[in-house]
PDB file of C-alpha atoms in Angstrom:
ATOM      1  CA  MET A   1     136.788 113.526 161.225  1.00  0.00           C
ATOM      2  CA  PRO A   2     133.438 114.191 159.478  1.00  0.00           C
ATOM      3  CA  ASP A   3     131.247 111.307 158.468  1.00  0.00           C
ATOM      4  CA  THR A   4     131.921 111.012 154.727  1.00  0.00           C
ATOM      5  CA  ILE A   5     128.877 108.824 154.054  1.00  0.00           C
ATOM      6  CA  SER A   6     126.446 111.220 155.690  1.00  0.00           C
ATOM      7  CA  THR A   7     127.862 114.202 153.814  1.00  0.00           C
ATOM      8  CA  THR A   8     128.000 112.605 150.385  1.00  0.00           C
ATOM      9  CA  VAL A   9     124.900 110.394 150.291  1.00  0.00           C
ATOM     10  CA  PRO A  10     122.346 113.228 149.998  1.00  0.00           C
ATOM     11  CA  LEU A  11     124.166 114.606 146.979  1.00  0.00           C
ATOM     12  CA  ALA A  12     124.586 111.180 145.379  1.00  0.00           C
ATOM     13  CA  VAL A  13     121.149 109.675 145.813  1.00  0.00           C
ATOM     14  CA  ALA A  14     118.858 112.674 145.747  1.00  0.00           C
ATOM     15  CA  PRO A  15     117.626 112.711 142.149  1.00  0.00           C
ATOM     16  CA  ALA A  16     115.533 115.357 140.485  1.00  0.00           C
ATOM     17  CA  LYS A  17     111.809 115.040 140.995  1.00  0.00           C
ATOM     18  CA  PRO A  18     110.350 112.463 138.568  1.00  0.00           C
ATOM     19  CA  SER A  19     107.660 114.869 137.392  1.00  0.00           C
ATOM     20  CA  ARG A  20     110.293 117.492 136.578  1.00  0.00           C
ATOM     21  CA  VAL A  21     112.396 114.928 134.738  1.00  0.00           C
ATOM     22  CA  ARG A  22     109.383 113.792 132.712  1.00  0.00           C
ATOM     23  CA  ARG A  23     108.439 117.362 131.809  1.00  0.00           C
ATOM     24  CA  SER A  24     111.995 118.100 130.751  1.00  0.00           C
ATOM     25  CA  ALA A  25     112.144 114.948 128.611  1.00  0.00           C
ATOM     26  CA  TRP A  26     108.777 115.765 127.048  1.00  0.00           C
ATOM     27  CA  ARG A  27     109.950 119.303 126.164  1.00  0.00           C
ATOM     28  CA  ARG A  28     113.085 117.931 124.521  1.00  0.00           C
ATOM     29  CA  PHE A  29     111.018 115.396 122.583  1.00  0.00           C
ATOM     30  CA  CYS A  30     108.592 118.109 121.404  1.00  0.00           C
ATOM     31  CA  ARG A  31     111.508 120.163 120.105  1.00  0.00           C
ATOM     32  CA  HIS A  32     112.488 117.242 117.848  1.00  0.00           C
ATOM     33  CA  ARG A  33     110.294 117.998 114.825  1.00  0.00           C
ATOM     34  CA  LEU A  34     111.011 114.774 112.964  1.00  0.00           C
ATOM     35  CA  ALA A  35     110.157 112.742 116.076  1.00  0.00           C
ATOM     36  CA  LEU A  36     106.859 114.601 116.429  1.00  0.00           C
ATOM     37  CA  ALA A  37     106.118 114.022 112.757  1.00  0.00           C
ATOM     38  CA  GLY A  38     106.927 110.331 113.146  1.00  0.00           C
ATOM     39  CA  ALA A  39     104.727 110.005 116.238  1.00  0.00           C
ATOM     40  CA  THR A  40     101.871 111.745 114.405  1.00  0.00           C
ATOM     41  CA  VAL A  41     102.186 109.435 111.400  1.00  0.00           C
ATOM     42  CA  ILE A  42     102.296 106.308 113.568  1.00  0.00           C
ATOM     43  CA  GLY A  43      99.344 107.524 115.641  1.00  0.00           C
ATOM     44  CA  LEU A  44      97.257 108.181 112.537  1.00  0.00           C
ATOM     45  CA  MET A  45      98.340 104.890 111.011  1.00  0.00           C
ATOM     46  CA  ILE A  46      97.321 102.937 114.123  1.00  0.00           C
ATOM     47  CA  LEU A  47      93.987 104.769 114.309  1.00  0.00           C
ATOM     48  CA  LEU A  48      93.207 104.143 110.640  1.00  0.00           C
ATOM     49  CA  CYS A  49      94.243 100.501 110.795  1.00  0.00           C
ATOM     50  CA  ILE A  50      92.044  99.904 113.846  1.00  0.00           C
ATOM     51  CA  ALA A  51      88.950 101.859 112.805  1.00  0.00           C
ATOM     52  CA  GLY A  52      89.288 102.031 109.020  1.00  0.00           C
ATOM     53  CA  PRO A  53      88.235  98.480 108.060  1.00  0.00           C
ATOM     54  CA  TRP A  54      85.043  98.872 110.094  1.00  0.00           C
ATOM     55  CA  LEU A  55      84.104 102.078 108.258  1.00  0.00           C
ATOM     56  CA  LEU A  56      84.781 100.955 104.701  1.00  0.00           C
ATOM     57  CA  PRO A  57      81.979  99.440 102.616  1.00  0.00           C
ATOM     58  CA  PHE A  58      84.383  96.825 101.217  1.00  0.00           C
ATOM     59  CA  ASP A  59      85.929  93.806 102.898  1.00  0.00           C
ATOM     60  CA  GLU A  60      89.624  93.054 102.419  1.00  0.00           C
ATOM     61  CA  THR A  61      88.914  89.520 101.158  1.00  0.00           C
ATOM     62  CA  THR A  62      85.849  90.202  98.971  1.00  0.00           C
ATOM     63  CA  ILE A  63      86.608  89.206  95.377  1.00  0.00           C
ATOM     64  CA  ASN A  64      85.001  91.024  92.440  1.00  0.00           C
ATOM     65  CA  ILE A  65      86.475  89.843  89.156  1.00  0.00           C
ATOM     66  CA  LEU A  66      84.584  92.531  87.231  1.00  0.00           C
ATOM     67  CA  SER A  67      86.464  95.247  89.130  1.00  0.00           C
ATOM     68  CA  ARG A  68      90.021  93.869  88.882  1.00  0.00           C
ATOM     69  CA  PHE A  69      92.869  96.327  88.363  1.00  0.00           C
ATOM     70  CA  ALA A  70      90.698  99.402  88.910  1.00  0.00           C
ATOM     71  CA  PRO A  71      93.212 102.288  89.200  1.00  0.00           C
ATOM     72  CA  PRO A  72      93.178 104.598  92.210  1.00  0.00           C
ATOM     73  CA  GLY A  73      90.733 107.491  92.166  1.00  0.00           C
ATOM     74  CA  LEU A  74      88.745 106.367  89.129  1.00  0.00           C
ATOM     75  CA  SER A  75      86.080 104.267  90.833  1.00  0.00           C
ATOM     76  CA  VAL A  76      84.338 103.744  94.161  1.00  0.00           C
ATOM     77  CA  HIS A  77      87.550 102.038  95.245  1.00  0.00           C
ATOM     78  CA  VAL A  78      89.593 105.023  96.439  1.00  0.00           C
ATOM     79  CA  LEU A  79      92.988 103.313  96.096  1.00  0.00           C
ATOM     80  CA  GLY A  80      91.928 100.934  93.339  1.00  0.00           C
ATOM     81  CA  THR A  81      91.700  97.142  93.359  1.00  0.00           C
ATOM     82  CA  ASP A  82      94.144  94.262  92.975  1.00  0.00           C
ATOM     83  CA  GLN A  83      94.303  91.351  90.534  1.00  0.00           C
ATOM     84  CA  LEU A  84      91.245  89.722  92.144  1.00  0.00           C
ATOM     85  CA  GLY A  85      89.172  92.881  92.421  1.00  0.00           C
ATOM     86  CA  ARG A  86      89.754  93.271  96.169  1.00  0.00           C
ATOM     87  CA  ASP A  87      89.715  96.804  97.563  1.00  0.00           C
ATOM     88  CA  MET A  88      93.278  98.034  98.074  1.00  0.00           C
ATOM     89  CA  LEU A  89      92.467 100.485 100.865  1.00  0.00           C
ATOM     90  CA  ALA A  90      90.723  97.791 102.898  1.00  0.00           C
ATOM     91  CA  ARG A  91      93.633  95.419 102.357  1.00  0.00           C
ATOM     92  CA  LEU A  92      96.256  98.043 103.227  1.00  0.00           C
ATOM     93  CA  LEU A  93      94.523  98.883 106.504  1.00  0.00           C
ATOM     94  CA  MET A  94      93.971  95.254 107.466  1.00  0.00           C
ATOM     95  CA  ALA A  95      97.567  94.480 106.473  1.00  0.00           C
ATOM     96  CA  GLY A  96      98.614  97.385 108.689  1.00  0.00           C
ATOM     97  CA  ARG A  97      96.953  95.679 111.643  1.00  0.00           C
ATOM     98  CA  ILE A  98      98.994  92.556 110.976  1.00  0.00           C
ATOM     99  CA  SER A  99     102.334  94.238 110.230  1.00  0.00           C
ATOM    100  CA  LEU A 100     102.148  96.718 113.118  1.00  0.00           C
ATOM    101  CA  ALA A 101     100.981  93.989 115.506  1.00  0.00           C
ATOM    102  CA  VAL A 102     103.954  91.842 114.469  1.00  0.00           C
ATOM    103  CA  GLY A 103     106.277  94.785 115.050  1.00  0.00           C
ATOM    104  CA  PHE A 104     104.966  95.686 118.508  1.00  0.00           C
ATOM    105  CA  ALA A 105     104.556  92.093 119.708  1.00  0.00           C
ATOM    106  CA  SER A 106     108.069  91.169 118.573  1.00  0.00           C
ATOM    107  CA  MET A 107     109.475  94.191 120.409  1.00  0.00           C
ATOM    108  CA  VAL A 108     107.650  93.271 123.629  1.00  0.00           C
ATOM    109  CA  LEU A 109     108.848  89.659 123.491  1.00  0.00           C
ATOM    110  CA  SER A 110     112.398  90.451 122.521  1.00  0.00           C
ATOM    111  CA  MET A 111     113.660  92.830 124.948  1.00  0.00           C
ATOM    112  CA  CYS A 112     126.807  88.715 115.334  1.00  0.00           C
ATOM    113  CA  PHE A 113     124.175  86.562 113.702  1.00  0.00           C
ATOM    114  CA  PRO A 114     122.749  87.483 110.240  1.00  0.00           C
ATOM    115  CA  THR A 115     119.103  87.559 111.307  1.00  0.00           C
ATOM    116  CA  ILE A 116     117.580  87.256 107.848  1.00  0.00           C
ATOM    117  CA  PHE A 117     119.214  83.873 107.164  1.00  0.00           C
ATOM    118  CA  LEU A 118     118.127  82.499 110.517  1.00  0.00           C
ATOM    119  CA  LEU A 119     114.571  83.758 110.000  1.00  0.00           C
ATOM    120  CA  LEU A 120     114.322  82.241 106.526  1.00  0.00           C
ATOM    121  CA  ALA A 121     115.784  78.929 107.697  1.00  0.00           C
ATOM    122  CA  LEU A 122     113.354  78.659 110.602  1.00  0.00           C
ATOM    123  CA  ALA A 123     110.372  79.917 108.600  1.00  0.00           C
ATOM    124  CA  ALA A 124     110.905  77.165 106.029  1.00  0.00           C
ATOM    125  CA  PHE A 125     110.275  74.476 108.670  1.00  0.00           C
ATOM    126  CA  ILE A 126     107.173  75.859 110.390  1.00  0.00           C
ATOM    127  CA  LYS A 127     103.610  76.523 109.357  1.00  0.00           C
ATOM    128  CA  PRO A 128     103.398  80.242 108.547  1.00  0.00           C
ATOM    129  CA  SER A 129     101.091  82.256 110.832  1.00  0.00           C
ATOM    130  CA  VAL A 130     101.053  85.614 112.594  1.00  0.00           C
ATOM    131  CA  THR A 131     101.971  84.017 115.925  1.00  0.00           C
ATOM    132  CA  ALA A 132     104.824  82.021 114.402  1.00  0.00           C
ATOM    133  CA  ILE A 133     106.284  85.091 112.689  1.00  0.00           C
ATOM    134  CA  VAL A 134     106.087  87.122 115.916  1.00  0.00           C
ATOM    135  CA  VAL A 135     107.895  84.398 117.866  1.00  0.00           C
ATOM    136  CA  LEU A 136     110.555  83.992 115.160  1.00  0.00           C
ATOM    137  CA  ILE A 137     111.335  87.696 114.974  1.00  0.00           C
ATOM    138  CA  ALA A 138     111.312  88.078 118.761  1.00  0.00           C
ATOM    139  CA  ALA A 139     113.622  85.093 119.165  1.00  0.00           C
ATOM    140  CA  THR A 140     116.192  86.681 116.851  1.00  0.00           C
ATOM    141  CA  THR A 141     116.079  90.262 118.172  1.00  0.00           C
ATOM    142  CA  TRP A 142     116.243  89.896 121.962  1.00  0.00           C
ATOM    143  CA  MET A 143     120.043  89.611 121.963  1.00  0.00           C
ATOM    144  CA  GLU A 144     120.588  93.228 120.905  1.00  0.00           C
ATOM    145  CA  VAL A 145     118.317  94.590 123.642  1.00  0.00           C
ATOM    146  CA  ALA A 146     119.934  92.256 126.186  1.00  0.00           C
ATOM    147  CA  ARG A 147     123.392  93.593 125.282  1.00  0.00           C
ATOM    148  CA  ILE A 148     122.188  97.162 125.715  1.00  0.00           C
ATOM    149  CA  VAL A 149     120.633  96.407 129.119  1.00  0.00           C
ATOM    150  CA  GLU A 150     123.720  94.505 130.296  1.00  0.00           C
ATOM    151  CA  ALA A 151     126.082  97.314 129.287  1.00  0.00           C
ATOM    152  CA  GLN A 152     123.859  99.952 130.852  1.00  0.00           C
ATOM    153  CA  ILE A 153     123.523  98.054 134.156  1.00  0.00           C
ATOM    154  CA  ARG A 154     127.293  97.540 134.335  1.00  0.00           C
ATOM    155  CA  SER A 155     127.863 101.247 133.796  1.00  0.00           C
ATOM    156  CA  LEU A 156     125.217 102.340 136.300  1.00  0.00           C
ATOM    157  CA  SER A 157     126.426  99.943 138.979  1.00  0.00           C
ATOM    158  CA  GLU A 158     129.647 101.956 139.181  1.00  0.00           C
ATOM    159  CA  ARG A 159     127.900 105.327 139.538  1.00  0.00           C
ATOM    160  CA  ASP A 160     127.896 107.267 142.790  1.00  0.00           C
ATOM    161  CA  PHE A 161     124.212 106.743 143.589  1.00  0.00           C
ATOM    162  CA  ALA A 162     124.557 102.949 143.317  1.00  0.00           C
ATOM    163  CA  THR A 163     127.720 102.941 145.422  1.00  0.00           C
ATOM    164  CA  ALA A 164     126.043 105.182 148.000  1.00  0.00           C
ATOM    165  CA  ALA A 165     122.972 102.951 148.177  1.00  0.00           C
ATOM    166  CA  LEU A 166     125.230  99.926 148.729  1.00  0.00           C
ATOM    167  CA  SER A 167     127.194 101.738 151.435  1.00  0.00           C
ATOM    168  CA  ILE A 168     124.069 102.470 153.509  1.00  0.00           C
ATOM    169  CA  GLY A 169     123.078  98.808 153.444  1.00  0.00           C
ATOM    170  CA  ALA A 170     120.473  98.683 150.679  1.00  0.00           C
ATOM    171  CA  SER A 171     119.710  95.146 149.533  1.00  0.00           C
ATOM    172  CA  ASP A 172     120.684  93.881 146.086  1.00  0.00           C
ATOM    173  CA  TRP A 173     117.002  93.720 145.076  1.00  0.00           C
ATOM    174  CA  ARG A 174     116.409  97.325 146.115  1.00  0.00           C
ATOM    175  CA  ILE A 175     119.512  98.536 144.283  1.00  0.00           C
ATOM    176  CA  MET A 176     118.470  96.650 141.155  1.00  0.00           C
ATOM    177  CA  PHE A 177     114.794  97.658 141.023  1.00  0.00           C
ATOM    178  CA  LYS A 178     114.921 101.094 142.685  1.00  0.00           C
ATOM    179  CA  GLU A 179     118.253 102.450 141.476  1.00  0.00           C
ATOM    180  CA  LEU A 180     119.551 100.621 138.412  1.00  0.00           C
ATOM    181  CA  LEU A 181     116.540  99.558 136.338  1.00  0.00           C
ATOM    182  CA  PRO A 182     114.726 102.943 136.397  1.00  0.00           C
ATOM    183  CA  ASN A 183     117.917 104.650 135.198  1.00  0.00           C
ATOM    184  CA  ALA A 184     118.457 101.998 132.508  1.00  0.00           C
ATOM    185  CA  MET A 185     115.030 102.404 130.917  1.00  0.00           C
ATOM    186  CA  ALA A 186     115.908 105.281 128.572  1.00  0.00           C
ATOM    187  CA  PRO A 187     118.157 103.287 126.183  1.00  0.00           C
ATOM    188  CA  VAL A 188     115.793 100.313 126.442  1.00  0.00           C
ATOM    189  CA  VAL A 189     112.828 102.441 125.346  1.00  0.00           C
ATOM    190  CA  VAL A 190     114.806 103.854 122.426  1.00  0.00           C
ATOM    191  CA  SER A 191     116.004 100.390 121.414  1.00  0.00           C
ATOM    192  CA  GLY A 192     112.460  99.053 121.680  1.00  0.00           C
ATOM    193  CA  THR A 193     111.180 101.741 119.312  1.00  0.00           C
ATOM    194  CA  LEU A 194     113.827 100.868 116.742  1.00  0.00           C
ATOM    195  CA  THR A 195     113.065  97.163 117.230  1.00  0.00           C
ATOM    196  CA  VAL A 196     109.476  97.781 116.084  1.00  0.00           C
ATOM    197  CA  ALA A 197     110.799  99.249 112.830  1.00  0.00           C
ATOM    198  CA  HIS A 198     113.181  96.299 112.421  1.00  0.00           C
ATOM    199  CA  ALA A 199     110.374  93.798 113.063  1.00  0.00           C
ATOM    200  CA  ILE A 200     108.090  95.434 110.472  1.00  0.00           C
ATOM    201  CA  LEU A 201     110.874  95.220 107.901  1.00  0.00           C
ATOM    202  CA  ALA A 202     111.631  91.615 108.884  1.00  0.00           C
ATOM    203  CA  GLU A 203     107.989  90.581 108.498  1.00  0.00           C
ATOM    204  CA  SER A 204     107.831  92.378 105.162  1.00  0.00           C
ATOM    205  CA  TYR A 205     110.789  90.646 103.558  1.00  0.00           C
ATOM    206  CA  ILE A 206     109.906  87.249 105.015  1.00  0.00           C
ATOM    207  CA  SER A 207     106.374  87.544 103.612  1.00  0.00           C
ATOM    208  CA  PHE A 208     107.738  89.001 100.367  1.00  0.00           C
ATOM    209  CA  LEU A 209     109.878  85.890  99.914  1.00  0.00           C
ATOM    210  CA  GLY A 210     106.861  83.660 100.526  1.00  0.00           C
ATOM    211  CA  TYR A 211     107.790  82.282 103.957  1.00  0.00           C
ATOM    212  CA  GLY A 212     105.754  84.654 106.104  1.00  0.00           C
ATOM    213  CA  ILE A 213     102.070  85.456 106.495  1.00  0.00           C
ATOM    214  CA  GLN A 214     100.120  83.676 103.779  1.00  0.00           C
ATOM    215  CA  PRO A 215      97.174  84.933 101.704  1.00  0.00           C
ATOM    216  CA  PRO A 216      94.295  85.563 102.017  1.00  0.00           C
ATOM    217  CA  THR A 217      95.484  87.219 105.266  1.00  0.00           C
ATOM    218  CA  PRO A 218      97.054  90.464 104.030  1.00  0.00           C
ATOM    219  CA  SER A 219     100.327  91.955 105.210  1.00  0.00           C
ATOM    220  CA  TRP A 220     102.340  94.664 103.529  1.00  0.00           C
ATOM    221  CA  GLY A 221     105.016  92.114 102.679  1.00  0.00           C
ATOM    222  CA  ASN A 222     102.805  89.559 100.961  1.00  0.00           C
ATOM    223  CA  MET A 223     100.942  92.354  99.155  1.00  0.00           C
ATOM    224  CA  LEU A 224     104.286  93.334  97.620  1.00  0.00           C
ATOM    225  CA  ASP A 225     104.941  89.711  96.736  1.00  0.00           C
ATOM    226  CA  SER A 226     101.574  89.380  94.986  1.00  0.00           C
ATOM    227  CA  ALA A 227     102.144  92.601  93.064  1.00  0.00           C
ATOM    228  CA  GLN A 228     105.363  91.515  91.330  1.00  0.00           C
ATOM    229  CA  THR A 229     103.629  90.010  88.303  1.00  0.00           C
ATOM    230  CA  TYR A 230     101.488  93.093  87.717  1.00  0.00           C
ATOM    231  CA  PHE A 231     104.044  95.835  88.314  1.00  0.00           C
ATOM    232  CA  GLU A 232     103.901  97.159  84.744  1.00  0.00           C
ATOM    233  CA  SER A 233     100.135  96.926  84.271  1.00  0.00           C
ATOM    234  CA  ALA A 234      99.069  97.904  87.828  1.00  0.00           C
ATOM    235  CA  PRO A 235     102.034  99.559  89.583  1.00  0.00           C
ATOM    236  CA  TRP A 236      99.900 100.840  92.474  1.00  0.00           C
ATOM    237  CA  LEU A 237      99.625  97.278  93.790  1.00  0.00           C
ATOM    238  CA  ALA A 238     103.310  97.474  94.751  1.00  0.00           C
ATOM    239  CA  ILE A 239     103.653 101.223  95.321  1.00  0.00           C
ATOM    240  CA  LEU A 240     100.935 101.509  97.999  1.00  0.00           C
ATOM    241  CA  PRO A 241     102.187  98.804 100.401  1.00  0.00           C
ATOM    242  CA  GLY A 242     105.750  99.999  99.763  1.00  0.00           C
ATOM    243  CA  ILE A 243     104.747 103.500 100.857  1.00  0.00           C
ATOM    244  CA  MET A 244     103.109 102.118 104.015  1.00  0.00           C
ATOM    245  CA  ILE A 245     106.254 100.158 104.936  1.00  0.00           C
ATOM    246  CA  ALA A 246     108.488 103.168 104.278  1.00  0.00           C
ATOM    247  CA  LEU A 247     106.247 105.497 106.313  1.00  0.00           C
ATOM    248  CA  ALA A 248     106.025 103.133 109.274  1.00  0.00           C
ATOM    249  CA  VAL A 249     109.743 102.311 109.417  1.00  0.00           C
ATOM    250  CA  THR A 250     110.875 105.910 108.883  1.00  0.00           C
ATOM    251  CA  SER A 251     108.427 107.204 111.495  1.00  0.00           C
ATOM    252  CA  PHE A 252     109.577 104.703 114.116  1.00  0.00           C
ATOM    253  CA  ASN A 253     113.201 105.624 113.418  1.00  0.00           C
ATOM    254  CA  PHE A 254     112.388 109.319 113.880  1.00  0.00           C
ATOM    255  CA  ILE A 255     110.574 108.527 117.142  1.00  0.00           C
ATOM    256  CA  GLY A 256     113.623 106.585 118.311  1.00  0.00           C
ATOM    257  CA  ASP A 257     115.887 109.545 117.542  1.00  0.00           C
ATOM    258  CA  GLY A 258     113.560 111.882 119.414  1.00  0.00           C
ATOM    259  CA  LEU A 259     113.359 109.619 122.451  1.00  0.00           C
ATOM    260  CA  ARG A 260     117.139 109.263 122.502  1.00  0.00           C
ATOM    261  CA  ASP A 261     117.551 113.049 122.602  1.00  0.00           C
ATOM    262  CA  ALA A 262     114.747 113.468 125.155  1.00  0.00           C
ATOM    263  CA  LEU A 263     115.893 110.749 127.545  1.00  0.00           C
ATOM    264  CA  ASP A 264     119.650 111.217 127.290  1.00  0.00           C
ATOM    265  CA  PRO A 265     120.724 111.883 130.888  1.00  0.00           C
ATOM    266  CA  LYS A 266     123.797 113.790 129.677  1.00  0.00           C
ATOM    267  CA  LEU A 267     121.519 116.613 128.613  1.00  0.00           C
ATOM    268  CA  GLY A 268     120.500 117.177 132.234  1.00  0.00           C
ATOM    269  CA  VAL A 269     117.313 118.755 133.533  1.00  0.00           C
ATOM    270  CA  ARG A 270     116.467 122.091 131.962  1.00  0.00           C
TER     271      ARG A 270
END
């Protein structure tokens, strides 16, 4: 009788070369035009938020009462000024640093319950700060990623390559870290990308409701909150941060869609 393990193991555990898999995934991602557009927007946004404030002649907290409510494009302030005469472009870019940092940090920390109510309840009892908001959002978003990882590991543990590795005597640690986790990373990466978008939205509406990041530190959410009173007389104060939030969230969602298509193992190696 032939040795069934020796004849089936090579087929079960011999995966495609990692470099070939990566190239195939990258080609699929590049074919997703919306994902490429989203990645380009996020890349430019990150670059501008990092370098922009250093290049502008105005500081995001500098008050000039004589220049309040300057409309966009009609003065040295390219995107106009707010109710205190602060440069809107400088504030948008500095707020981008805060909002994007909250999004990425919350995703890194987070890996049935209405999140918004929990966030508002907790935010009401703590001193608002960037660190506190990051921890709050991360503490309320890790459950979704954990469910995805748990379901993926359960599914992979029943696949042929995991069974074959167990049959040849591989240890539990080796099966977990060499076989299961690498194959479970695709949905985790996609979920992480979407978590960044969720965290940016969460920070925005917490700050908009007055429980998040407090002035004078700008974030897109508290800039919207401050603009409510002046919406009729200076609508750009609300429109500009709203556009930044919409661009960031939409771009991250597009990137998530592209990564899902690129990393979906059902598509196979082309």
